[in-house]
Amino acid sequence: MIKQLIALLLAGALAGVPALDAPALPETGSELGLAASGIAQVEDTLYVADSYQRGIWKIDGDQAELLTGSNENLDQNGRPLTGYLDGDMEKALFGEPWAVIPYLDGLLVSDAGNHVLRYVDLEDGKVYSAAGSGEAGFQDGSVNRRIAFNMPTGLALGEDDLVYIADTGNHAIRVMDKKGNVSTLAGGEEGCALGTLEEARFSQPTGLCYANGVLYVADSGNHRIVAIEDGQVRLVAGASLSEDLAEAGDLLNGSVERAAFSNPQGIAVAEDGTVYVADTGNGAVRRIQDGRVTTVLQAQGDDVYPVSPRGLWIDGDTLYVGDVFMRVLAQYDLGA
């Protein structure tokens, strides 16, 4: 059994959300140790963006395999070397895959280390560069013009196959249409402001989730969660009291107006509209429901998990949580 995969180190169990017994996955010569930065699901198959091993994993039933991202060349610490190579999936190289979403007939991956979006075509077994120049920059454009990102991280698929991109280094939310045209939706200059798309300012946004016509954004550098809806950016929860609080970060439960986070990096929204947040800087998972924020997972006492949660995914009553430092992928039953 892969000891570091699913339901390991759960002494600090999800308060009110007990852990599920997870399927045993086969040994692959060593423990997988998935640094699950991004998680997506197609039918019953999970796809995991592994930021440490620089690859995309496929978990199907009791089988786990490295779908793409070569891990043959290692550094002195045993971590795969960074690279940038399109082509056959078994030979493709990534810099730092961050998020993964189902897209067209395959998967779209944000390769933050190479400042590009990559497309994994599951039908022809190839990896392509979908958008981005491979160098950090800030440029909108079409497939026939130079497009540039600066450390793209979170991805979310909206209506009409629109892809929303957290362009972290540019403090912006970008959008790509199904023709490959990329434009800036909001932001582009670091700050802390709500309002219209033109007025809004972010600081290093990362995690994204699109649900029920709303784009939820982990405004990481401002330690808050915001939502983009009907041309407006509004506060969901987190720092709104002062710039000092926005800069400092904290862990504070209570009303959404007073609650505080520290560098949140992941978001998932349940069917009933409850928002779950990977509060990365606090080593916690938080829940936003009925106008209040609570902590549902945090290490207690001698517990060592979680440390750095980031990847979140909800499938019905199951919440998946990826910890990129502990390299653990755990699952919890939200319906218990």
JSON list of C-alpha atoms in Angstrom, two decimals, residues 11-13 298-307:
[
{"chain": "A", "resi": 11, "resn": "ALA", "atom": "CA", "xyz": [-4.63, 12.11, 13.66]},
{"chain": "A", "resi": 12, "resn": "GLY", "atom": "CA", "xyz": [-5.76, 15.72, 13.26]},
{"chain": "A", "resi": 13, "resn": "ALA", "atom": "CA", "xyz": [-8.94, 14.51, 11.59]},
{"chain": "A", "resi": 298, "resn": "GLN", "atom": "CA", "xyz": [-5.89, 21.59, 11.22]},
{"chain": "A", "resi": 299, "resn": "ALA", "atom": "CA", "xyz": [-3.06, 19.79, 12.99]},
{"chain": "A", "resi": 300, "resn": "GLN", "atom": "CA", "xyz": [-3.58, 19.54, 16.73]},
{"chain": "A", "resi": 301, "resn": "GLY", "atom": "CA", "xyz": [-1.06, 18.76, 19.47]},
{"chain": "A", "resi": 302, "resn": "ASP", "atom": "CA", "xyz": [1.56, 16.36, 18.16]},
{"chain": "A", "resi": 303, "resn": "ASP", "atom": "CA", "xyz": [-0.16, 15.93, 14.80]},
{"chain": "A", "resi": 304, "resn": "VAL", "atom": "CA", "xyz": [1.96, 16.59, 11.73]},
{"chain": "A", "resi": 305, "resn": "TYR", "atom": "CA", "xyz": [-0.80, 16.81, 9.11]},
{"chain": "A", "resi": 306, "resn": "PRO", "atom": "CA", "xyz": [-1.74, 19.03, 7.39]},
{"chain": "A", "resi": 307, "resn": "VAL", "atom": "CA", "xyz": [1.20, 21.34, 6.77]}
]
